[in-house]
Amino acid sequence: NALLCGIRAARFDVIVTMDDDLQHPPSEIVHLLTKLDEGYDVVYGTPEHEQHGILRDLASQITKFALQSSMGVGIARKVGAFRAFRTVLRDAFAHYRSPWVSIDVLLTWATTKFAAVCVRHDQRQYGASGYTFAKLVRHALNMITGFSTLPLQIASLLGFGLSLFGILVLIYVVGRALLFGIVVPGFAFLASIIAIFSGAQLFALGIIGEYLARIHFRSMERPVYTIRQTTDPPESDHDAD
């Protein structure tokens, strides 16, 4: 939230964000700006060799997976705190008020022009990282539930799969009884009925969840379009007179 506050207070044409532990050397900023000049709107600095522990790396991968589902762009696997982007992009999320903030997701509201460059990543010299495994996992869950409908889609698919499985088992049980006179013990019939109704409930909850998600996304005031630049119509001869 503090980062979002700083972005809204920025005064220059380009904003650069980075961690305050200097693991991202300020001298690497020039590489981001050079890539930005090629026509991109957002450029991430991807470490050549990350200087983190195993748990931190695992948590980072979980977070990036969550970002992939939330951002919907291929660059999600290369995102990080070291980034440069054009200040004008903040206009797309000027009215965002939710306490759960993901700068990377908000940037996708304004542009699709993302890029990444390799940068140096140094060892931490002082103190300990505030990004613990638990915090990163919590951040990933917040992104999945706050900016993505992936859990609802999984519930719908799971419900549809269970219903389909139950129907197939029911057809098998009834078919054997009608065609061959073989009566399958009651458990198979009961299990198929339970699977059908359980799946139908999950599928229905997923559909209801999709509608609730639309209300949720609408409450975030995400713009349906963004305007980068406008041009005035040329003056006609009549106007000149």
CSV table of C-alpha atoms in Angstrom, one decimal, residues 28-203:
chain,number,residue,atom,x,y,z
A,28,GLU,CA,21.3,-1.5,-13.2
A,29,ILE,CA,18.4,1.0,-13.6
A,30,VAL,CA,19.9,2.2,-16.9
A,31,HIS,CA,19.3,-1.2,-18.4
A,32,LEU,CA,15.6,-0.9,-17.6
A,33,LEU,CA,15.3,2.6,-19.0
A,34,THR,CA,17.1,1.6,-22.2
A,35,LYS,CA,14.6,-1.2,-22.8
A,36,LEU,CA,11.8,1.1,-21.9
A,37,ASP,CA,12.9,3.5,-24.7
A,38,GLU,CA,12.3,0.6,-27.2
A,39,GLY,CA,8.6,1.3,-26.9
A,40,TYR,CA,7.6,-0.8,-23.9
A,41,ASP,CA,5.5,0.6,-21.0
A,42,VAL,CA,6.7,-1.7,-18.2
A,43,VAL,CA,10.2,-3.3,-17.9
A,44,TYR,CA,11.1,-5.7,-15.2
A,45,GLY,CA,14.7,-6.4,-14.0
A,46,THR,CA,15.0,-10.2,-13.8
A,47,PRO,CA,17.9,-11.4,-11.6
A,48,GLU,CA,20.5,-13.5,-13.5
A,49,HIS,CA,21.1,-15.5,-10.3
A,50,GLU,CA,18.8,-14.9,-7.4
A,51,GLN,CA,20.4,-14.7,-4.0
A,52,HIS,CA,17.6,-16.3,-1.9
A,53,GLY,CA,17.1,-19.4,0.2
A,54,ILE,CA,15.2,-22.5,-0.9
A,55,LEU,CA,12.0,-21.6,0.9
A,56,ARG,CA,12.0,-18.1,-0.4
A,57,ASP,CA,12.5,-19.3,-4.0
A,58,LEU,CA,9.6,-21.8,-3.5
A,59,ALA,CA,7.4,-19.1,-2.2
A,60,SER,CA,8.4,-16.8,-5.1
A,61,GLN,CA,7.4,-19.5,-7.6
A,62,ILE,CA,4.0,-19.9,-5.9
A,63,THR,CA,3.5,-16.1,-6.1
A,64,LYS,CA,4.5,-16.0,-9.7
A,65,PHE,CA,2.0,-18.8,-10.5
A,66,ALA,CA,-0.7,-16.7,-8.8
A,67,LEU,CA,0.4,-13.7,-10.8
A,68,GLN,CA,0.1,-15.7,-14.0
A,69,SER,CA,-3.5,-16.5,-13.3
A,70,SER,CA,-4.2,-12.9,-12.2
A,71,MET,CA,-2.3,-11.0,-14.9
A,72,GLY,CA,-3.1,-13.2,-17.8
A,73,VAL,CA,0.2,-12.2,-19.6
A,74,GLY,CA,3.3,-14.3,-20.3
A,75,ILE,CA,5.6,-11.9,-18.6
A,76,ALA,CA,4.2,-12.9,-15.2
A,77,ARG,CA,7.0,-15.5,-14.6
A,78,LYS,CA,9.6,-12.7,-14.8
A,79,VAL,CA,8.0,-10.0,-12.6
A,80,GLY,CA,9.7,-8.7,-9.5
A,81,ALA,CA,10.0,-5.6,-7.3
A,82,PHE,CA,12.6,-4.1,-9.6
A,83,ARG,CA,10.6,-2.4,-12.4
A,84,ALA,CA,10.4,0.7,-14.5
A,85,PHE,CA,7.2,1.9,-16.0
A,86,ARG,CA,5.7,5.1,-17.5
A,87,THR,CA,4.0,7.3,-14.9
A,88,VAL,CA,0.9,7.8,-17.2
A,89,LEU,CA,-0.1,4.1,-16.5
A,90,ARG,CA,-1.2,5.0,-13.0
A,91,ASP,CA,-4.2,6.8,-14.4
A,92,ALA,CA,-5.8,3.4,-15.1
A,93,PHE,CA,-5.9,2.6,-11.4
A,94,ALA,CA,-6.3,6.1,-10.0
A,95,HIS,CA,-9.6,5.1,-8.4
A,96,TYR,CA,-8.5,1.8,-7.0
A,97,ARG,CA,-9.4,1.7,-3.2
A,98,SER,CA,-9.1,-2.0,-2.2
A,99,PRO,CA,-6.7,-2.7,0.7
A,100,TRP,CA,-5.3,-5.7,-1.2
A,101,VAL,CA,-2.8,-4.3,-3.7
A,102,SER,CA,-0.8,-5.9,-6.5
A,103,ILE,CA,1.1,-3.3,-8.5
A,104,ASP,CA,1.8,-5.8,-11.3
A,105,VAL,CA,-1.9,-6.7,-11.7
A,106,LEU,CA,-2.8,-3.0,-11.7
A,107,LEU,CA,-0.3,-2.3,-14.4
A,108,THR,CA,-2.1,-4.8,-16.7
A,109,TRP,CA,-5.1,-2.6,-16.5
A,110,ALA,CA,-3.2,0.1,-18.4
A,111,THR,CA,-1.0,-1.7,-20.9
A,112,THR,CA,0.1,-5.0,-22.6
A,113,LYS,CA,3.5,-3.8,-23.5
A,114,PHE,CA,5.7,-5.7,-21.0
A,115,ALA,CA,9.3,-6.7,-21.2
A,116,ALA,CA,12.1,-8.0,-19.0
A,117,VAL,CA,15.9,-7.6,-18.9
A,118,CYS,CA,18.5,-9.5,-16.9
A,119,VAL,CA,20.1,-7.6,-14.1
A,120,ARG,CA,22.6,-8.2,-11.4
A,121,HIS,CA,21.3,-9.4,-8.0
A,122,ASP,CA,23.6,-9.0,-5.1
A,123,GLN,CA,23.8,-10.7,-1.7
A,124,ARG,CA,21.9,-9.0,1.1
A,125,GLN,CA,24.4,-7.1,3.2
A,126,TYR,CA,22.4,-6.1,6.2
A,127,GLY,CA,19.4,-7.4,8.1
A,128,ALA,CA,16.9,-10.0,7.1
A,129,SER,CA,14.3,-10.0,4.4
A,130,GLY,CA,10.7,-9.1,5.3
A,131,TYR,CA,9.4,-11.4,2.6
A,132,THR,CA,9.0,-14.6,4.7
A,133,PHE,CA,7.7,-17.8,3.2
A,134,ALA,CA,4.3,-17.3,5.0
A,135,LYS,CA,3.9,-13.7,3.8
A,136,LEU,CA,4.6,-14.6,0.2
A,137,VAL,CA,2.2,-17.5,0.3
A,138,ARG,CA,-0.4,-15.2,1.9
A,139,HIS,CA,0.3,-12.6,-0.9
A,140,ALA,CA,-0.2,-15.3,-3.5
A,141,LEU,CA,-3.6,-16.3,-2.0
A,142,ASN,CA,-4.7,-12.7,-1.9
A,143,MET,CA,-3.9,-12.3,-5.6
A,144,ILE,CA,-5.7,-15.5,-6.6
A,145,THR,CA,-8.8,-14.6,-4.6
A,146,GLY,CA,-8.7,-10.9,-5.2
A,147,PHE,CA,-7.8,-10.6,-8.8
A,148,SER,CA,-8.6,-14.0,-10.4
A,149,THR,CA,-11.5,-16.3,-10.9
A,150,LEU,CA,-9.3,-19.4,-11.1
A,151,PRO,CA,-10.6,-21.0,-7.9
A,152,LEU,CA,-14.2,-20.6,-9.2
A,153,GLN,CA,-13.3,-22.1,-12.5
A,154,ILE,CA,-11.6,-25.0,-10.8
A,155,ALA,CA,-14.7,-25.6,-8.7
A,156,SER,CA,-16.9,-25.5,-11.8
A,157,LEU,CA,-14.7,-27.9,-13.7
A,158,LEU,CA,-14.5,-30.2,-10.6
A,159,GLY,CA,-18.2,-30.2,-10.3
A,160,PHE,CA,-18.8,-30.9,-14.0
A,161,GLY,CA,-16.3,-33.7,-13.8
A,162,LEU,CA,-17.9,-35.3,-10.7
A,163,SER,CA,-21.3,-35.1,-12.4
A,164,LEU,CA,-20.1,-36.7,-15.6
A,165,PHE,CA,-18.4,-39.5,-13.6
A,166,GLY,CA,-21.6,-40.1,-11.6
A,167,ILE,CA,-23.7,-40.2,-14.8
A,168,LEU,CA,-21.3,-42.7,-16.4
A,169,VAL,CA,-21.3,-45.0,-13.3
A,170,LEU,CA,-25.1,-44.8,-13.2
A,171,ILE,CA,-25.4,-45.7,-16.9
A,172,TYR,CA,-23.0,-48.7,-16.3
A,173,VAL,CA,-25.0,-49.9,-13.3
A,174,VAL,CA,-28.4,-49.5,-14.9
A,175,GLY,CA,-27.1,-50.9,-18.3
A,176,ARG,CA,-25.8,-54.1,-16.7
A,177,ALA,CA,-29.1,-54.6,-14.8
A,178,LEU,CA,-31.2,-54.1,-17.9
A,179,LEU,CA,-29.1,-55.9,-20.5
A,180,PHE,CA,-27.6,-58.8,-18.5
A,181,GLY,CA,-29.7,-59.0,-15.4
A,182,ILE,CA,-26.7,-58.4,-13.3
A,183,VAL,CA,-27.6,-56.4,-10.2
A,184,VAL,CA,-24.6,-54.4,-8.9
A,185,PRO,CA,-24.6,-54.0,-5.1
A,186,GLY,CA,-26.2,-50.8,-3.8
A,187,PHE,CA,-23.0,-49.0,-3.0
A,188,ALA,CA,-22.2,-48.4,-6.7
A,189,PHE,CA,-25.7,-47.0,-7.4
A,190,LEU,CA,-25.6,-44.8,-4.3
A,191,ALA,CA,-22.1,-43.5,-5.0
A,192,SER,CA,-23.1,-42.5,-8.6
A,193,ILE,CA,-26.1,-40.6,-7.3
A,194,ILE,CA,-24.0,-38.8,-4.6
A,195,ALA,CA,-21.4,-37.9,-7.3
A,196,ILE,CA,-24.0,-36.5,-9.6
A,197,PHE,CA,-25.6,-34.3,-7.0
A,198,SER,CA,-22.3,-33.3,-5.3
A,199,GLY,CA,-20.9,-32.3,-8.7
A,200,ALA,CA,-24.1,-30.4,-9.6
A,201,GLN,CA,-23.8,-28.4,-6.4
A,202,LEU,CA,-20.1,-27.6,-7.0
A,203,PHE,CA,-20.9,-26.6,-10.6
